[in-house]
mmCIF file of C-alpha atoms in Angstrom:
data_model
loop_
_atom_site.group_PDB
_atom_site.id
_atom_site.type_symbol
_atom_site.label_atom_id
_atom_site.label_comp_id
_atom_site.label_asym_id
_atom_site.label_seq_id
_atom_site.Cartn_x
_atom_site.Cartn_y
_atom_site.Cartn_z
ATOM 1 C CA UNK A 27 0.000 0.000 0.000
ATOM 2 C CA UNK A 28 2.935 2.403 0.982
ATOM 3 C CA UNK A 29 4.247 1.682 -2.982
ATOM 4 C CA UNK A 30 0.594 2.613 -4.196
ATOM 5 C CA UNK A 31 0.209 5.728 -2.619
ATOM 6 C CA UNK A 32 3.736 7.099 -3.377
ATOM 7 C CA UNK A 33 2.957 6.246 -7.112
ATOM 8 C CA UNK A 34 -0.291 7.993 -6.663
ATOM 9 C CA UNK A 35 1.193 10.677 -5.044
ATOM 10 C CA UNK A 36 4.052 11.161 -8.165
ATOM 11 C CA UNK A 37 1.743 10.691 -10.844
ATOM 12 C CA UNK A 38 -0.414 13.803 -9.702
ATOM 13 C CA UNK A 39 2.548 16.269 -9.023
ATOM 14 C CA UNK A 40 3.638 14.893 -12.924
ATOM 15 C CA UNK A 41 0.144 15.634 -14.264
ATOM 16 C CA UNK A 42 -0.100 19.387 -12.559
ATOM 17 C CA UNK A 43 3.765 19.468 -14.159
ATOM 18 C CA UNK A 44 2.474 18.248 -17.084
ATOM 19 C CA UNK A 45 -0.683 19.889 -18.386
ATOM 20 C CA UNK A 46 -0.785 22.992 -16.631
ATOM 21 C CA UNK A 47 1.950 24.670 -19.302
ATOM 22 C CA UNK A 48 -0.522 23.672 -22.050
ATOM 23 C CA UNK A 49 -0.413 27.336 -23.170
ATOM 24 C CA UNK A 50 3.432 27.865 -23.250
ATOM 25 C CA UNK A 51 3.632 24.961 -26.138
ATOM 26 C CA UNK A 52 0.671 25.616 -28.580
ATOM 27 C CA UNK A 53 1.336 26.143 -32.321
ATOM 28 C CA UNK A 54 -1.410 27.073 -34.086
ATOM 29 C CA UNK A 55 -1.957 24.981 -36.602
ATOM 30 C CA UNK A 56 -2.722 25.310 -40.311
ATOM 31 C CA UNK A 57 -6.338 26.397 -40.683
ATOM 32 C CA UNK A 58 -7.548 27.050 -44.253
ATOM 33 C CA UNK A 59 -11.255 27.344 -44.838
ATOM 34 C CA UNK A 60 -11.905 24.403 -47.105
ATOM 35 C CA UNK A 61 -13.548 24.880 -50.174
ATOM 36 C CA UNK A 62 -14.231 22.963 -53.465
ATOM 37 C CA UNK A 63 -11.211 24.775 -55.136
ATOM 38 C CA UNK A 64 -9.378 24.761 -52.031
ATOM 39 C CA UNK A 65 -9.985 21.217 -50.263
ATOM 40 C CA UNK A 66 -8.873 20.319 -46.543
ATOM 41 C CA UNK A 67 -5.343 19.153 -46.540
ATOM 42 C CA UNK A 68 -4.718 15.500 -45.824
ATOM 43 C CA UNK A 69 -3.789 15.020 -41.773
ATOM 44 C CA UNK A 70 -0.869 12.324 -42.031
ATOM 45 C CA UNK A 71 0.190 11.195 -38.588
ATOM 46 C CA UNK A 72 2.065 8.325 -36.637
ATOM 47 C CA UNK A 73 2.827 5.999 -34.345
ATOM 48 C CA UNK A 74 5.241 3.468 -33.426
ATOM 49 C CA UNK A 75 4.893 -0.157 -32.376
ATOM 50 C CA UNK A 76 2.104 -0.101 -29.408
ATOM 51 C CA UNK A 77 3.545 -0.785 -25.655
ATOM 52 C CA UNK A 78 1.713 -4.225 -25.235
ATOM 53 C CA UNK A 79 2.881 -5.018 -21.620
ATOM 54 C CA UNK A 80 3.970 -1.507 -19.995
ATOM 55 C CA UNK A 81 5.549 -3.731 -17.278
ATOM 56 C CA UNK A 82 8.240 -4.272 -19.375
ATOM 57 C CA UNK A 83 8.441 -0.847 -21.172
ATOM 58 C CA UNK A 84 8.087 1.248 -17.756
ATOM 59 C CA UNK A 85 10.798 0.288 -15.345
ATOM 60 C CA UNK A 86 12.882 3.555 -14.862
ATOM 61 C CA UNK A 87 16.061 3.121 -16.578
ATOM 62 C CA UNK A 88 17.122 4.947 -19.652
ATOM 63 C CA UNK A 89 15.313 2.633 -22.209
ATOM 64 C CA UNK A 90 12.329 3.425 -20.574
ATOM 65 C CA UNK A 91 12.639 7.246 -21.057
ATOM 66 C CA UNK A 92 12.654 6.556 -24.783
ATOM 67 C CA UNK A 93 9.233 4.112 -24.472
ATOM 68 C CA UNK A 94 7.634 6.914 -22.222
ATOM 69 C CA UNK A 95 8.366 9.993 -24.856
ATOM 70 C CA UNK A 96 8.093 7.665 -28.560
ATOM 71 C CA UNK A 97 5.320 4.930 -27.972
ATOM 72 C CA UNK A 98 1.802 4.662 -26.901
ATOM 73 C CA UNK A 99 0.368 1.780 -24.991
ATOM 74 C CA UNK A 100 -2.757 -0.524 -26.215
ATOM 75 C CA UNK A 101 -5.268 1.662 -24.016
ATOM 76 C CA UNK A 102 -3.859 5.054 -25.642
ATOM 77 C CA UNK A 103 -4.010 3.896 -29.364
ATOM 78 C CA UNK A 104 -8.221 2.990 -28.966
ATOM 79 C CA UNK A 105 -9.070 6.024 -26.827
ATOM 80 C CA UNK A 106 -7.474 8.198 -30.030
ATOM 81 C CA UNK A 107 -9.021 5.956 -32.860
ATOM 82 C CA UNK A 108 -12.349 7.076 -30.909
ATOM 83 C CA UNK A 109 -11.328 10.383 -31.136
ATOM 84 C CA UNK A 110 -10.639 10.466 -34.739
ATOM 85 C CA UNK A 111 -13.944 9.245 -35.842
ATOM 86 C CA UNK A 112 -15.276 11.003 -33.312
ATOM 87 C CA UNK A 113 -13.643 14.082 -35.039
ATOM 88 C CA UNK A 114 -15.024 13.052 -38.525
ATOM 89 C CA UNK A 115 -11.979 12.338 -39.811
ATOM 90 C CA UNK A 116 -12.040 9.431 -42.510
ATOM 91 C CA UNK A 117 -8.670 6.673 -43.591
ATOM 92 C CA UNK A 118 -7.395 7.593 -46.781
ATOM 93 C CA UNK A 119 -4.449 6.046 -49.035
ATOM 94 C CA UNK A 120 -2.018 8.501 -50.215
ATOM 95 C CA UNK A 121 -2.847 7.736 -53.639
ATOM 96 C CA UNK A 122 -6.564 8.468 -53.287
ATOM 97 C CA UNK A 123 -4.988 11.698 -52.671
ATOM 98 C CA UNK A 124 -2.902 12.638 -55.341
ATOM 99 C CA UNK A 125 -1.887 12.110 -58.693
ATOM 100 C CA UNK A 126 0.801 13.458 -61.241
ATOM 101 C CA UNK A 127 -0.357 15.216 -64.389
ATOM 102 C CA UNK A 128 1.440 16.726 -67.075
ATOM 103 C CA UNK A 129 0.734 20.337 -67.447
ATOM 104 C CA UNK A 130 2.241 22.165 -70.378
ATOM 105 C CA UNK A 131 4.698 19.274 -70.645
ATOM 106 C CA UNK A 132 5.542 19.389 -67.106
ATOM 107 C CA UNK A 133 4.530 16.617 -64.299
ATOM 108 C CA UNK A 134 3.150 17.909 -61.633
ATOM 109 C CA UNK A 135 1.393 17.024 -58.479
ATOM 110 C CA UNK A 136 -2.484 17.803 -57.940
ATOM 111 C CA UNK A 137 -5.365 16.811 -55.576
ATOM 112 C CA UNK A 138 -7.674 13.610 -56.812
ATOM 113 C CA UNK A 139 -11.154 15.126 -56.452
ATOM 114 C CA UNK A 140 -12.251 11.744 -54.349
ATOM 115 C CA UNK A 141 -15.771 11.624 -52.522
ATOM 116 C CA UNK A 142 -16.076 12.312 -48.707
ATOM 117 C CA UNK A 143 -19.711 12.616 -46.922
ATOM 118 C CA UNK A 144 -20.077 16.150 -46.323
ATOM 119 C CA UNK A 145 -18.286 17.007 -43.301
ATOM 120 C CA UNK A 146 -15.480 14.543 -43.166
ATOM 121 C CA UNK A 147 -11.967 15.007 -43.350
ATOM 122 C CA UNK A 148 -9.269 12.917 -45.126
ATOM 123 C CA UNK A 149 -6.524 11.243 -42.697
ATOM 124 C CA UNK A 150 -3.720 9.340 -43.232
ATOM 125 C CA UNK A 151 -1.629 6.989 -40.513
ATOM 126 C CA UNK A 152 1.572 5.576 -41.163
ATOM 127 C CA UNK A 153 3.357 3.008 -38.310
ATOM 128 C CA UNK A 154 6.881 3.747 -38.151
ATOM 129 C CA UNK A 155 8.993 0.488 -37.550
ATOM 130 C CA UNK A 156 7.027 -2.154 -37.205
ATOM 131 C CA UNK A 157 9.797 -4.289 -37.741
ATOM 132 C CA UNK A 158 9.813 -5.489 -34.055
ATOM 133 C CA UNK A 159 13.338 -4.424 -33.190
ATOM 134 C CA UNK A 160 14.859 -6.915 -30.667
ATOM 135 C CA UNK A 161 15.228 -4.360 -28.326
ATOM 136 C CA UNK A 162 11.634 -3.056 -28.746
ATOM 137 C CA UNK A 163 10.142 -6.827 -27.608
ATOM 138 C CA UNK A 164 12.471 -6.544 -24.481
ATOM 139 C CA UNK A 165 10.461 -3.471 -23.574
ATOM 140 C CA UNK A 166 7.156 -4.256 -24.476
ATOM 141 C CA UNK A 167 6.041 -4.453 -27.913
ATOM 142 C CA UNK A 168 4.649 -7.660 -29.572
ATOM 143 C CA UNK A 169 7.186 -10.102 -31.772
ATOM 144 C CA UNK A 170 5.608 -9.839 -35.113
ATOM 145 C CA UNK A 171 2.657 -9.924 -37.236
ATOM 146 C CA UNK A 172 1.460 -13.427 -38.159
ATOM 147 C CA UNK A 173 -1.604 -14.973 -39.856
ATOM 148 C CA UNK A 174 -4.250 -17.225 -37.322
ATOM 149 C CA UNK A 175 -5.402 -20.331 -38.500
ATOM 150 C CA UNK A 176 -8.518 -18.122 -40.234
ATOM 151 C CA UNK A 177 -5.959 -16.293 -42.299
ATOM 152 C CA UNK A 178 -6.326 -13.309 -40.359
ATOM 153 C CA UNK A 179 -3.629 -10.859 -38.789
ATOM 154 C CA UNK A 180 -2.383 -11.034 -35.529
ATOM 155 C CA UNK A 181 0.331 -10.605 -33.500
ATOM 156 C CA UNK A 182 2.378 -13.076 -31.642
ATOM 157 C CA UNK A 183 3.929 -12.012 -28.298
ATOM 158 C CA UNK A 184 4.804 -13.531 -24.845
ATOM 159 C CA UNK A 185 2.844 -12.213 -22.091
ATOM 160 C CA UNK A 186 4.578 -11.601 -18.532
ATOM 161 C CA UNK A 187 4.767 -15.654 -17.410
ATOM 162 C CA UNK A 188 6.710 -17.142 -20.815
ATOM 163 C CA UNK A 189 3.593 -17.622 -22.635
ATOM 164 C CA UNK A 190 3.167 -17.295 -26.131
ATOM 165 C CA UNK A 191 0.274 -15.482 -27.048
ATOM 166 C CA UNK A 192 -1.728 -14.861 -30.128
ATOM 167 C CA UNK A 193 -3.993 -11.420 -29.985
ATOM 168 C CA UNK A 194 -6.265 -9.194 -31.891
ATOM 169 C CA UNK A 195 -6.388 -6.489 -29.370
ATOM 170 C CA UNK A 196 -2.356 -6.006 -28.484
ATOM 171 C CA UNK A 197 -0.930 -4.199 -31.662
ATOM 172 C CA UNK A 198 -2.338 -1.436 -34.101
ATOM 173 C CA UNK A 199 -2.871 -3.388 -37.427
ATOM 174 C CA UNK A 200 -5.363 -5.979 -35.477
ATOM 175 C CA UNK A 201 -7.340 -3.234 -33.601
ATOM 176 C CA UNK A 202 -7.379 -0.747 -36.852
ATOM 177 C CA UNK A 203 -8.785 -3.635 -38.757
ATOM 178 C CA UNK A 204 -10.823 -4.326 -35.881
ATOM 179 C CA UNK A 205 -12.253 -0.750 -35.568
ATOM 180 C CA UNK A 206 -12.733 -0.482 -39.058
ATOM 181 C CA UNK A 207 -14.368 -3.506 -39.390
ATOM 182 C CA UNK A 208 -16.995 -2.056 -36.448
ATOM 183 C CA UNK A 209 -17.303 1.252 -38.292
ATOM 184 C CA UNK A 210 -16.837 1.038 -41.720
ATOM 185 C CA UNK A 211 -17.277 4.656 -42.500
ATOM 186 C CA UNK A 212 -14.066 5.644 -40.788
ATOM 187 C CA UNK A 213 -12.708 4.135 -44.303
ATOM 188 C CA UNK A 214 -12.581 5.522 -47.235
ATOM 189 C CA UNK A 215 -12.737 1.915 -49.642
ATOM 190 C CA UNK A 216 -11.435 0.144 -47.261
ATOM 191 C CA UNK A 217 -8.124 1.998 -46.674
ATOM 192 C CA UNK A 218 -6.224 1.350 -43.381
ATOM 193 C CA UNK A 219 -2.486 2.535 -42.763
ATOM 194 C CA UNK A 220 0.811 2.617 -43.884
ATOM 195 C CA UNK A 221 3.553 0.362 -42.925
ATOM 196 C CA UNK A 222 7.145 2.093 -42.754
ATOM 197 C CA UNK A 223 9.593 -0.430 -42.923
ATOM 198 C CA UNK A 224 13.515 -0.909 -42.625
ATOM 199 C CA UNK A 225 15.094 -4.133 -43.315
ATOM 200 C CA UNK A 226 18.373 -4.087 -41.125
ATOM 201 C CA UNK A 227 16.822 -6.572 -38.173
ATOM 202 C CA UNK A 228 13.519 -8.175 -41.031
ATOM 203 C CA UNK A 229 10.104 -7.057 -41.582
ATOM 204 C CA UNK A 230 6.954 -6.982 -39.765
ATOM 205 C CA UNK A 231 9.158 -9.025 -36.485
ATOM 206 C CA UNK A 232 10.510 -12.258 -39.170
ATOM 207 C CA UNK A 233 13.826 -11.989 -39.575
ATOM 208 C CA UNK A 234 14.719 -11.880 -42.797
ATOM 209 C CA UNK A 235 17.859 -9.554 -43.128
ATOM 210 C CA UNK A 236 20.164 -11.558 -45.203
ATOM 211 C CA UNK A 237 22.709 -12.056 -42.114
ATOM 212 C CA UNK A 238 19.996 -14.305 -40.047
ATOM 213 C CA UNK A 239 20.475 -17.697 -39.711
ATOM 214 C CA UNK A 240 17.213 -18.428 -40.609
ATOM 215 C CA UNK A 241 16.488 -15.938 -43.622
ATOM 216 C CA UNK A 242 15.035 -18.210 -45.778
ATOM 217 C CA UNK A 243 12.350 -19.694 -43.558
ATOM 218 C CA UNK A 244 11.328 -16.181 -42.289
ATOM 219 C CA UNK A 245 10.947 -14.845 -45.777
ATOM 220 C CA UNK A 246 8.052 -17.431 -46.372
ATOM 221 C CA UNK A 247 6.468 -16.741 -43.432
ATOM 222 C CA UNK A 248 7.213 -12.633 -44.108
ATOM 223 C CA UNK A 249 5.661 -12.919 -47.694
ATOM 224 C CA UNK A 250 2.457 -14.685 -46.613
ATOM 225 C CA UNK A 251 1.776 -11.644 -44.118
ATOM 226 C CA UNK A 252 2.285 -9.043 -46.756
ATOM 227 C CA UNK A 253 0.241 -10.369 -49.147
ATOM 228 C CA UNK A 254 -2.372 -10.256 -46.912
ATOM 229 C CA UNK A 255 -1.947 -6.905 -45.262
ATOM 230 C CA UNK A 256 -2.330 -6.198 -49.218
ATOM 231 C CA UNK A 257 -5.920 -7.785 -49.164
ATOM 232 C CA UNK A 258 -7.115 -5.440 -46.438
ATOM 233 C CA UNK A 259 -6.011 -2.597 -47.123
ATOM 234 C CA UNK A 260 -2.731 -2.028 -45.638
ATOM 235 C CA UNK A 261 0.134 -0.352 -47.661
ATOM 236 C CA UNK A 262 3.726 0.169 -47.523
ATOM 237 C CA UNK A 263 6.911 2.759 -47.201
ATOM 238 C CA UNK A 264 10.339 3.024 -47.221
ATOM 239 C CA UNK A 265 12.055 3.793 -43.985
ATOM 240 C CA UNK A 266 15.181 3.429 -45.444
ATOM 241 C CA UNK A 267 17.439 0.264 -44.482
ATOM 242 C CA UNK A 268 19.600 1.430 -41.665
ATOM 243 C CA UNK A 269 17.345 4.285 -39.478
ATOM 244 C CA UNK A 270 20.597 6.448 -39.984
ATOM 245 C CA UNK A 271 20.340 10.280 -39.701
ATOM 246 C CA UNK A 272 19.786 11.064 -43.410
ATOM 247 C CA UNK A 273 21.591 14.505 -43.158
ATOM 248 C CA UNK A 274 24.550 12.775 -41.933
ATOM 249 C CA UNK A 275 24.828 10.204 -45.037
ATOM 250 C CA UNK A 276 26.796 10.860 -48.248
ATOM 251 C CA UNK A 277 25.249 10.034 -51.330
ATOM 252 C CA UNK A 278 27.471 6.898 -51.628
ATOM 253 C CA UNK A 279 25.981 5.894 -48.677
ATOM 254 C CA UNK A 280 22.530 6.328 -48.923
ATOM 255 C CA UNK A 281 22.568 4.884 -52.476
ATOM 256 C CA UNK A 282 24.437 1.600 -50.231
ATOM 257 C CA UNK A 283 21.506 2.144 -48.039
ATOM 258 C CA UNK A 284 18.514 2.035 -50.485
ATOM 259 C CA UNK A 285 20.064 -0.583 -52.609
ATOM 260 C CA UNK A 286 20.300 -3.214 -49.392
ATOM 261 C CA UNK A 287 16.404 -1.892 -49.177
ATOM 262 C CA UNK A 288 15.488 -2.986 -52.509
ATOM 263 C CA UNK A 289 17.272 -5.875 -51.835
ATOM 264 C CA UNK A 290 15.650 -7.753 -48.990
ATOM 265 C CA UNK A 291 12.834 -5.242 -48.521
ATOM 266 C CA UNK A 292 11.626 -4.406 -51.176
ATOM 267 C CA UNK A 293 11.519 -8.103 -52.878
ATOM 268 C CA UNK A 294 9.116 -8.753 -49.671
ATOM 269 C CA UNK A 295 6.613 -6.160 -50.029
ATOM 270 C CA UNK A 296 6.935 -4.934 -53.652
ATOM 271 C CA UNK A 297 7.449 -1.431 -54.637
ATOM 272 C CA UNK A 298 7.356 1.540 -53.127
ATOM 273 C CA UNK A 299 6.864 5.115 -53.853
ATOM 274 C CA UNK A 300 6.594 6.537 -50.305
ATOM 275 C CA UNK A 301 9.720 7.133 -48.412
ATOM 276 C CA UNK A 302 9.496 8.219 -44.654
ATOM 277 C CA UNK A 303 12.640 9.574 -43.361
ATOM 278 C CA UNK A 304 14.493 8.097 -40.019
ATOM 279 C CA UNK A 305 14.364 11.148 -37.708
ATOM 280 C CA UNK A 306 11.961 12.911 -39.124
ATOM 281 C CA UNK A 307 14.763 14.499 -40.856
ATOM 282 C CA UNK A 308 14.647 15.363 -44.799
ATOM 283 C CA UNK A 309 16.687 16.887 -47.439
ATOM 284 C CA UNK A 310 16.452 20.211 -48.788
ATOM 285 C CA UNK A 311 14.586 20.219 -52.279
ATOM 286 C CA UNK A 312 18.085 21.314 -54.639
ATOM 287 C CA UNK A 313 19.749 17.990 -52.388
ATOM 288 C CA UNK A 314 21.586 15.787 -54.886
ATOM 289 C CA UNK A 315 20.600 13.039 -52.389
ATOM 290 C CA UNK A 316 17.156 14.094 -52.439
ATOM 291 C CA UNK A 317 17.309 14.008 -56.674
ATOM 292 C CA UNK A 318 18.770 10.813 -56.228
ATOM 293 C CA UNK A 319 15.767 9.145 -54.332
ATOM 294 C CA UNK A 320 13.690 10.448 -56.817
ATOM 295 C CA UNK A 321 15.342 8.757 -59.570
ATOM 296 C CA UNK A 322 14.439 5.402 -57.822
ATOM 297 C CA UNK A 323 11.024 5.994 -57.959
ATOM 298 C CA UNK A 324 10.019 8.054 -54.598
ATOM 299 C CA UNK A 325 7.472 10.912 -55.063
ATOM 300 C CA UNK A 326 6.279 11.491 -51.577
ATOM 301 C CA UNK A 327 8.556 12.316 -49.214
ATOM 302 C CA UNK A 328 7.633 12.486 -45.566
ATOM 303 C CA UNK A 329 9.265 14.626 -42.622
ATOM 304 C CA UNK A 330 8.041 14.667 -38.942
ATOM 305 C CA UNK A 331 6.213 18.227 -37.372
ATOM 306 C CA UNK A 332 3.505 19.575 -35.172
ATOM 307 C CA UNK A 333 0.981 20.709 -37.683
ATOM 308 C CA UNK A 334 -0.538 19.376 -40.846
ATOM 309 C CA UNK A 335 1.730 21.023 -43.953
ATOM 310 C CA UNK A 336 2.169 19.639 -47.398
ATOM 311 C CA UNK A 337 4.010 20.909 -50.608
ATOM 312 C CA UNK A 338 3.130 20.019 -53.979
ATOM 313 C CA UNK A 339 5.771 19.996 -56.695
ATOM 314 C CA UNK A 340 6.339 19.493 -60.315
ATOM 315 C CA UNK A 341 6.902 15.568 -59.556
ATOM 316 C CA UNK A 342 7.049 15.135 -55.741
ATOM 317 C CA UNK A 343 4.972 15.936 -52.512
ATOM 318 C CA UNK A 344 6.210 16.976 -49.460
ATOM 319 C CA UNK A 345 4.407 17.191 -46.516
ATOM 320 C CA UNK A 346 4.987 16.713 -42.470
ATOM 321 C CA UNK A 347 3.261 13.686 -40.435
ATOM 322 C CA UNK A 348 2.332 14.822 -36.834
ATOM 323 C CA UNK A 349 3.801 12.458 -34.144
ATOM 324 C CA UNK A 350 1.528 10.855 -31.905
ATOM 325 C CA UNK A 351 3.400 9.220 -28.411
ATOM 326 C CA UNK A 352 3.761 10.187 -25.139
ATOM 327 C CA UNK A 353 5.431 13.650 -25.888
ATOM 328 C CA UNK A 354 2.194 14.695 -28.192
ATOM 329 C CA UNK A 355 0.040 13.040 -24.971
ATOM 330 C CA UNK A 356 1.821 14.550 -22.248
ATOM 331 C CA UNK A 357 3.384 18.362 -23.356
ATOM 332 C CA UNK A 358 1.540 18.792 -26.450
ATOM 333 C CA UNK A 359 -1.876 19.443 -25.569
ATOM 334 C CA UNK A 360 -3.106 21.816 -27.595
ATOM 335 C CA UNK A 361 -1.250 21.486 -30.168
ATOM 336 C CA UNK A 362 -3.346 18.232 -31.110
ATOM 337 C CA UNK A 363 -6.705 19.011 -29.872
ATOM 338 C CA UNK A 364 -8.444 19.226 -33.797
ATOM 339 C CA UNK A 365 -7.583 15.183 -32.985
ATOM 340 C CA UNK A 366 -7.793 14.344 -29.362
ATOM 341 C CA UNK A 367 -7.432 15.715 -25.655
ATOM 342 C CA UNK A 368 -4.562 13.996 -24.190
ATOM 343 C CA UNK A 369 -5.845 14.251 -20.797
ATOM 344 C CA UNK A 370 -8.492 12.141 -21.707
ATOM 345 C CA UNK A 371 -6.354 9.665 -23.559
ATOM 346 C CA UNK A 372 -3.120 9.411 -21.547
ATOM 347 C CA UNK A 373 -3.004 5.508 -19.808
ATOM 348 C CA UNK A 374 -1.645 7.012 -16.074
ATOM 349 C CA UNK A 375 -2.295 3.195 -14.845
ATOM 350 C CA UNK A 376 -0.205 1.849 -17.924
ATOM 351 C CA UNK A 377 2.173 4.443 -17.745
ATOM 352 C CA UNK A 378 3.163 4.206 -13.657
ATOM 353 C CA UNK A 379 2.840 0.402 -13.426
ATOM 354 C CA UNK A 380 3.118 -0.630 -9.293
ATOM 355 C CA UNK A 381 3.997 -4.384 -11.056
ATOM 356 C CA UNK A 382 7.291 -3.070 -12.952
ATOM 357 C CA UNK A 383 9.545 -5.898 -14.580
ATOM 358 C CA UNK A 384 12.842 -4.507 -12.768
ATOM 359 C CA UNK A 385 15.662 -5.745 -14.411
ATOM 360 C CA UNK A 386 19.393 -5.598 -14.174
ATOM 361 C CA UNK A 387 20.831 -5.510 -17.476
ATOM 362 C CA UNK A 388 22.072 -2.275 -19.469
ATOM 363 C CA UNK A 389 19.316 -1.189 -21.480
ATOM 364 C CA UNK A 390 19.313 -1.408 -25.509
ATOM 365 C CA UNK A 391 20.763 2.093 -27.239
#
């Protein structure tokens, strides 16, 4: 009882900390009268991997600041999918969105006149790594995405005791097709998210970077999974192959990068022409590297921000996704409140768990 009531006692002082300075971090975001002519802009945002078991993400050492400030748990991801349809806000595919046309013998990017009800507003979400890093299942996450024996999606985890467990309800592509499946009007043809993948440690949590042991067999298994992602309306990105800082890569490197990505990603999950940038962190538009990626095939390129913003070129879009974890939840109030109120969304219990894992070992970088 003395353990519960010190936790109560720090988790109130951390919410006065916390959302009374709501005012001191607003942006106002960008707020353009929609019109025929002049249609809403598409919201893009994102999350990581969900925090299946917080007693394994929340345990106070260093790895755990990262899971607290990047990731959302299981109870945080529904509360915000409410709040989305709640908000009228309807799942789009990027290329419902736009399309290329040549104007006066020039490509260049325009807005697909596509049909919402009246009232509802286009949004796109994109899941950054869900490649089930090795150090991500050590703090919480599920192992990978696998089919049941109905064929459908699920993920594969092992809960606090050893056991392995098969689930619907513990990562985002079972609830979202879950949700959707309850309220089919929060989809616009059946459009769900978009997968952003590296390939350094697999895809989708098989291993099938070419220096595993068991490549081969995991590329099977990896292949069945896409293909049906593909049948229910998933889609996919590049995330590059490393997660390196893109500004800090020559262009002999990043062309090293993306040609290990076509390599053993991109023979998993097809092509591609959606690249999401590690960091959040993009190239200028007169970047050689930048030119480069656009060569192989990339026309949307995606950076990270607090507000919806998009840019549409002569043969490329850019535009910023707005990150949803527990930064946005817990010091970003207001700046997200045309989607949700983090107050009413933020999982204290899951967040301050009395029943921590405590564990010895250094935490992963």
């Amino acid at each position: 009882m003395h353990r519960k009531k010190l936790r109560n006692i720090f988790v109130l002082v951390l919410c006065i900390v916390l959302f009374g300075v709501d005012s001191a971090n607003s942006v106002k975001a960008v707020d353009a009268a929609p019109t025929a002519h002049n249609p809403p802009l598409v919201e893009h945002i994102f999350f990581h991997p969900l925090i299946a078991y917080p007693q394994r993400a929340f345990i106070g050492d260093r790895q755990s600041r990262e899971m607290f400030d990047w990731f959302v748990t299981v109870p945080e991801f529904k509360r915000i999918l409410q709040s989305l349809y709640d908000h009228q806000y309807v799942l789009v595919h990027l290329e419902d969105v736009y399309e290329f046309k040549t104007v006066n013998g020039k490509k260049r990017a325009v807005r697909r006149n596509f049909p919402l009800p009246e009232g509802k507003k286009p949004l796109v979400i994109s899941i950054d790594d869900p490649n089930y890093y090795t150090y991500m299942r050590k703090y919480g996450t599920v192992d990978k995405l696998r089919l049941n024996h109905e064929g459908t999606i699920v993920s594969e985890s092992h809960d606090l005791k050893g056991n392995v467990v098969l689930s619907k309800d513990l990562d985002i592509v079972p609830i979202l097709d879950r949700f959707v499946e309850q309220q089919p009007d929060f989809s616009y043809q059946g459009a769900k998210g978009t997968l952003a993948l590296t390939g350094f440690e697999g895809i989708l949590g098989w291993r099938t970077q070419s220096t595993s042991p068991t490549w081969s067999r995991e590329r099977v298994e990896a292949r069945k999974v896409v293909k049906r992602l593909k049948e229910t309306g998933w889609r996919f990105a590049s995330h590059s192959y490393g997660h390196r800082h893109h500004l800090k890569m020559d262009l002999d490197r990043l062309k090293r990068d993306e040609r290990k990505w076509k390599r053993e990603v991109s023979t998993l999950i097809g092509d591609t022409s959606i690249y999401i940038y590690p960091f959040g962190e993009g190239y200028k538009l007169d970047d050689e590297r930048l030119m480069w990626l656009e060569q192989q095939g990339y026309t949307v390129f995606s950076h990270v921000g607090n507000v919806t913003y998009e840019q549409r070129l002569e043969n490329k879009i850019v535009q910023d996704r707005r990150h949803i974890d527990g930064i946005t939840l817990s010091q970003q109030r207001d700046m997200f409140l045309d989607l949700f109120d983090g107050k009413e969304v933020i999982d204290v219990d899951g967040r301050f768990p009395i029943d921590a894992i405590r564990k010895t070992k250094k935490a992963c970088p």
